[in-house]
Amino acid sequence: MRAIVVKAYGGPEVLSWEEFREPRPGPGELLLSVRAAGVNPVDVYLRSGGHGASLLPFVPGFDGSGLVEEVGRGVRRFHPGDRVYFSLWKNTGAYAERVVCREEEAVRLGDTLDFAQGAAVGMPCATAYRALFLRAGALARDVVLVHGASGSVGLAAVQLARAAGLTVIGTAGGEEGRRRISEEGAHHALDHRSPEHFRQVLEITKGKGVDIVLEMLANANLGKDFDVTAMGGKVVVIGSRGLVEIDPRGLISRDLSVMGMSLFCASPRERQIISAAVAASLEKGILQPFIRMVLPMPAAAQAQRLVMEPGASGKIVLVPPAFV
Ligand code: NAP
């Protein structure tokens, strides 16, 4: 089969579309024909050699969708021909014509979703759910600031929070992103490129601040997040790309909690809970992955450049050439 292969860590140019060993399903595993793969920022960190990098050579990608081609011994829930989306918990390999996943890493793809949307579900929806409900303990009537709401995780968080009865303040750097987050349910859409947006959060909350911050770029915002978080509030750090200076007095003065959140820390039990909750939200139309761009899989380098650039508005997916 053909796949995007990384043989040396480096820039996007190390992503090469070439022949790679055919995966075979073992007991409890499915062999899938990939129809779309989701591009996540962590794919870029791994390709660059950071973030607990994989052993070389490797095929990138945790998320995707496709058709079941073959099932391994003991698989009960799936049959050849089933449409599924998947999110690999440990290995990578979605940027390929075929991939093997464990039975519990796959979920049946509902008829209302196409393969591109299926590929957009895995990591973004699970991250948003875990951060909002399992880490921050969000409840109806809370006010949440989704700091970086125009990307894949942010849009899922906006959709989930709105449906759960929270007041949602989302931010985006571009006009298209702000339009998108309003359409997906944010009550307020602010511009995180403007320093004014922190003052606007306080205006919206009548000086009280928000109960929860979901932070996508902590190195840019963490210090200032404390100033817009209400008494006893929680700041969940989901993404960061550098160092940041904070004044701990901001935490002390209002009993704030700052917590990290990595999906890779989720226990198998938590993974099951998240997977069931996400599937139910998709079925009810609460979660509706928004696709920004579909590219042919050999253009993975372009996709990985784009995912790191400002101006997010949904998900970038890669489709094997036979299905473009
Ligand atoms: P994405 O689709 O590329 O979106 C990135 C988001 O960050 C966009 O909304 C972008 O907004 C926003 N952003 C840019 N500058 C910002 C600023 N100054 N303040 C606040 N937000 C800003 O990426 P994603 O998949 O949603 O992931 C978001 C972050 O979470 C990434 O850093 C990723 O590595 C991380 N992540 C962590 C986990 C975990 O388990 N902890 C899981 C998944 C993702 P504009 O483009 O509109 O400026």
PDB file of N, CA and C in Angstrom, residues 202-244:
ATOM      1  N   LEU A 202     -14.325  40.714  30.382  1.00  0.00           N
ATOM      2  CA  LEU A 202     -14.794  41.270  31.664  1.00  0.00           C
ATOM      3  C   LEU A 202     -16.093  42.058  31.476  1.00  0.00           C
ATOM      4  N   GLU A 203     -16.191  42.767  30.366  1.00  0.00           N
ATOM      5  CA  GLU A 203     -17.438  43.518  30.093  1.00  0.00           C
ATOM      6  C   GLU A 203     -18.621  42.566  29.976  1.00  0.00           C
ATOM      7  N   ILE A 204     -18.411  41.484  29.195  1.00  0.00           N
ATOM      8  CA  ILE A 204     -19.498  40.519  28.968  1.00  0.00           C
ATOM      9  C   ILE A 204     -19.944  39.891  30.283  1.00  0.00           C
ATOM     10  N   THR A 205     -18.977  39.619  31.170  1.00  0.00           N
ATOM     11  CA  THR A 205     -19.306  38.945  32.434  1.00  0.00           C
ATOM     12  C   THR A 205     -19.548  39.955  33.565  1.00  0.00           C
ATOM     13  N   LYS A 206     -19.728  41.202  33.195  1.00  0.00           N
ATOM     14  CA  LYS A 206     -20.003  42.279  34.172  1.00  0.00           C
ATOM     15  C   LYS A 206     -18.942  42.316  35.278  1.00  0.00           C
ATOM     16  N   GLY A 207     -17.709  42.128  34.870  1.00  0.00           N
ATOM     17  CA  GLY A 207     -16.583  42.254  35.791  1.00  0.00           C
ATOM     18  C   GLY A 207     -16.271  40.994  36.577  1.00  0.00           C
ATOM     19  N   LYS A 208     -17.149  39.999  36.497  1.00  0.00           N
ATOM     20  CA  LYS A 208     -16.987  38.804  37.330  1.00  0.00           C
ATOM     21  C   LYS A 208     -15.917  37.852  36.782  1.00  0.00           C
ATOM     22  N   GLY A 209     -15.815  37.772  35.468  1.00  0.00           N
ATOM     23  CA  GLY A 209     -14.913  36.801  34.838  1.00  0.00           C
ATOM     24  C   GLY A 209     -15.638  35.496  34.525  1.00  0.00           C
ATOM     25  N   VAL A 210     -14.939  34.607  33.832  1.00  0.00           N
ATOM     26  CA  VAL A 210     -15.560  33.353  33.386  1.00  0.00           C
ATOM     27  C   VAL A 210     -15.275  32.241  34.403  1.00  0.00           C
ATOM     28  N   ASP A 211     -16.106  31.220  34.400  1.00  0.00           N
ATOM     29  CA  ASP A 211     -15.904  30.090  35.325  1.00  0.00           C
ATOM     30  C   ASP A 211     -14.819  29.148  34.813  1.00  0.00           C
ATOM     31  N   ILE A 212     -14.747  29.039  33.484  1.00  0.00           N
ATOM     32  CA  ILE A 212     -13.803  28.074  32.882  1.00  0.00           C
ATOM     33  C   ILE A 212     -13.113  28.727  31.688  1.00  0.00           C
ATOM     34  N   VAL A 213     -11.808  28.535  31.597  1.00  0.00           N
ATOM     35  CA  VAL A 213     -11.082  28.892  30.372  1.00  0.00           C
ATOM     36  C   VAL A 213     -10.543  27.604  29.762  1.00  0.00           C
ATOM     37  N   LEU A 214     -10.830  27.362  28.500  1.00  0.00           N
ATOM     38  CA  LEU A 214     -10.157  26.284  27.765  1.00  0.00           C
ATOM     39  C   LEU A 214      -9.097  26.968  26.913  1.00  0.00           C
ATOM     40  N   GLU A 215      -7.834  26.739  27.239  1.00  0.00           N
ATOM     41  CA  GLU A 215      -6.742  27.525  26.657  1.00  0.00           C
ATOM     42  C   GLU A 215      -5.987  26.730  25.586  1.00  0.00           C
ATOM     43  N   MET A 216      -6.036  27.222  24.345  1.00  0.00           N
ATOM     44  CA  MET A 216      -5.359  26.536  23.227  1.00  0.00           C
ATOM     45  C   MET A 216      -3.931  27.040  23.013  1.00  0.00           C
ATOM     46  N   LEU A 217      -3.592  28.211  23.548  1.00  0.00           N
ATOM     47  CA  LEU A 217      -2.245  28.751  23.342  1.00  0.00           C
ATOM     48  C   LEU A 217      -1.764  29.432  24.621  1.00  0.00           C
ATOM     49  N   ALA A 218      -1.442  28.587  25.601  1.00  0.00           N
ATOM     50  CA  ALA A 218      -1.134  29.086  26.942  1.00  0.00           C
ATOM     51  C   ALA A 218       0.062  30.028  26.943  1.00  0.00           C
ATOM     52  N   ASN A 219       1.048  29.789  26.095  1.00  0.00           N
ATOM     53  CA  ASN A 219       2.224  30.660  26.114  1.00  0.00           C
ATOM     54  C   ASN A 219       1.868  32.101  25.751  1.00  0.00           C
ATOM     55  N   ALA A 220       0.777  32.275  25.011  1.00  0.00           N
ATOM     56  CA  ALA A 220       0.359  33.633  24.645  1.00  0.00           C
ATOM     57  C   ALA A 220      -0.544  34.245  25.708  1.00  0.00           C
ATOM     58  N   ASN A 221      -1.292  33.411  26.435  1.00  0.00           N
ATOM     59  CA  ASN A 221      -2.404  33.965  27.216  1.00  0.00           C
ATOM     60  C   ASN A 221      -2.427  33.669  28.706  1.00  0.00           C
ATOM     61  N   LEU A 222      -1.686  32.671  29.165  1.00  0.00           N
ATOM     62  CA  LEU A 222      -1.965  32.151  30.507  1.00  0.00           C
ATOM     63  C   LEU A 222      -1.941  33.233  31.597  1.00  0.00           C
ATOM     64  N   GLY A 223      -0.930  34.085  31.561  1.00  0.00           N
ATOM     65  CA  GLY A 223      -0.820  35.119  32.589  1.00  0.00           C
ATOM     66  C   GLY A 223      -2.059  35.995  32.637  1.00  0.00           C
ATOM     67  N   LYS A 224      -2.576  36.324  31.457  1.00  0.00           N
ATOM     68  CA  LYS A 224      -3.730  37.242  31.402  1.00  0.00           C
ATOM     69  C   LYS A 224      -5.045  36.509  31.640  1.00  0.00           C
ATOM     70  N   ASP A 225      -5.063  35.208  31.418  1.00  0.00           N
ATOM     71  CA  ASP A 225      -6.293  34.437  31.682  1.00  0.00           C
ATOM     72  C   ASP A 225      -6.756  34.619  33.127  1.00  0.00           C
ATOM     73  N   PHE A 226      -5.789  34.694  34.055  1.00  0.00           N
ATOM     74  CA  PHE A 226      -6.157  34.789  35.475  1.00  0.00           C
ATOM     75  C   PHE A 226      -7.006  36.034  35.738  1.00  0.00           C
ATOM     76  N   ASP A 227      -6.717  37.107  34.988  1.00  0.00           N
ATOM     77  CA  ASP A 227      -7.436  38.375  35.213  1.00  0.00           C
ATOM     78  C   ASP A 227      -8.889  38.302  34.763  1.00  0.00           C
ATOM     79  N   VAL A 228      -9.224  37.315  33.928  1.00  0.00           N
ATOM     80  CA  VAL A 228     -10.606  37.249  33.408  1.00  0.00           C
ATOM     81  C   VAL A 228     -11.316  35.983  33.891  1.00  0.00           C
ATOM     82  N   THR A 229     -10.753  35.349  34.932  1.00  0.00           N
ATOM     83  CA  THR A 229     -11.366  34.132  35.482  1.00  0.00           C
ATOM     84  C   THR A 229     -12.019  34.469  36.824  1.00  0.00           C
ATOM     85  N   ALA A 230     -13.236  33.974  37.008  1.00  0.00           N
ATOM     86  CA  ALA A 230     -14.026  34.313  38.200  1.00  0.00           C
ATOM     87  C   ALA A 230     -13.495  33.595  39.442  1.00  0.00           C
ATOM     88  N   MET A 231     -13.922  34.039  40.590  1.00  0.00           N
ATOM     89  CA  MET A 231     -13.574  33.425  41.880  1.00  0.00           C
ATOM     90  C   MET A 231     -13.794  31.905  41.814  1.00  0.00           C
ATOM     91  N   GLY A 232     -12.773  31.121  42.137  1.00  0.00           N
ATOM     92  CA  GLY A 232     -12.901  29.653  42.148  1.00  0.00           C
ATOM     93  C   GLY A 232     -12.874  29.033  40.754  1.00  0.00           C
ATOM     94  N   GLY A 233     -12.562  29.833  39.747  1.00  0.00           N
ATOM     95  CA  GLY A 233     -12.616  29.344  38.358  1.00  0.00           C
ATOM     96  C   GLY A 233     -11.461  28.424  37.990  1.00  0.00           C
ATOM     97  N   LYS A 234     -11.594  27.808  36.825  1.00  0.00           N
ATOM     98  CA  LYS A 234     -10.595  26.826  36.381  1.00  0.00           C
ATOM     99  C   LYS A 234     -10.063  27.186  34.999  1.00  0.00           C
ATOM    100  N   VAL A 235      -8.760  27.076  34.861  1.00  0.00           N
ATOM    101  CA  VAL A 235      -8.129  27.287  33.555  1.00  0.00           C
ATOM    102  C   VAL A 235      -7.551  25.946  33.114  1.00  0.00           C
ATOM    103  N   VAL A 236      -8.043  25.421  32.008  1.00  0.00           N
ATOM    104  CA  VAL A 236      -7.551  24.131  31.517  1.00  0.00           C
ATOM    105  C   VAL A 236      -6.615  24.392  30.336  1.00  0.00           C
ATOM    106  N   VAL A 237      -5.357  24.017  30.526  1.00  0.00           N
ATOM    107  CA  VAL A 237      -4.362  24.242  29.473  1.00  0.00           C
ATOM    108  C   VAL A 237      -4.372  23.043  28.530  1.00  0.00           C
ATOM    109  N   ILE A 238      -4.805  23.302  27.300  1.00  0.00           N
ATOM    110  CA  ILE A 238      -4.887  22.242  26.281  1.00  0.00           C
ATOM    111  C   ILE A 238      -3.703  22.339  25.327  1.00  0.00           C
ATOM    112  N   GLY A 239      -3.338  23.552  24.942  1.00  0.00           N
ATOM    113  CA  GLY A 239      -2.243  23.733  23.991  1.00  0.00           C
ATOM    114  C   GLY A 239      -1.281  24.813  24.446  1.00  0.00           C
ATOM    115  N   SER A 240       0.006  24.651  24.124  1.00  0.00           N
ATOM    116  CA  SER A 240       1.011  25.674  24.415  1.00  0.00           C
ATOM    117  C   SER A 240       2.203  25.431  23.501  1.00  0.00           C
ATOM    118  N   ARG A 241       2.801  26.530  23.030  1.00  0.00           N
ATOM    119  CA  ARG A 241       3.952  26.376  22.136  1.00  0.00           C
ATOM    120  C   ARG A 241       5.141  27.197  22.600  1.00  0.00           C
ATOM    121  N   GLY A 242       5.321  27.271  23.922  1.00  0.00           N
ATOM    122  CA  GLY A 242       6.460  28.024  24.428  1.00  0.00           C
ATOM    123  C   GLY A 242       6.283  28.345  25.889  1.00  0.00           C
ATOM    124  N   LEU A 243       7.159  29.219  26.388  1.00  0.00           N
ATOM    125  CA  LEU A 243       7.144  29.583  27.800  1.00  0.00           C
ATOM    126  C   LEU A 243       6.258  30.798  28.033  1.00  0.00           C
ATOM    127  N   VAL A 244       5.856  30.984  29.291  1.00  0.00           N
ATOM    128  CA  VAL A 244       5.008  32.126  29.631  1.00  0.00           C
ATOM    129  C   VAL A 244       5.324  32.547  31.054  1.00  0.00           C
TER     130      VAL A 244
END
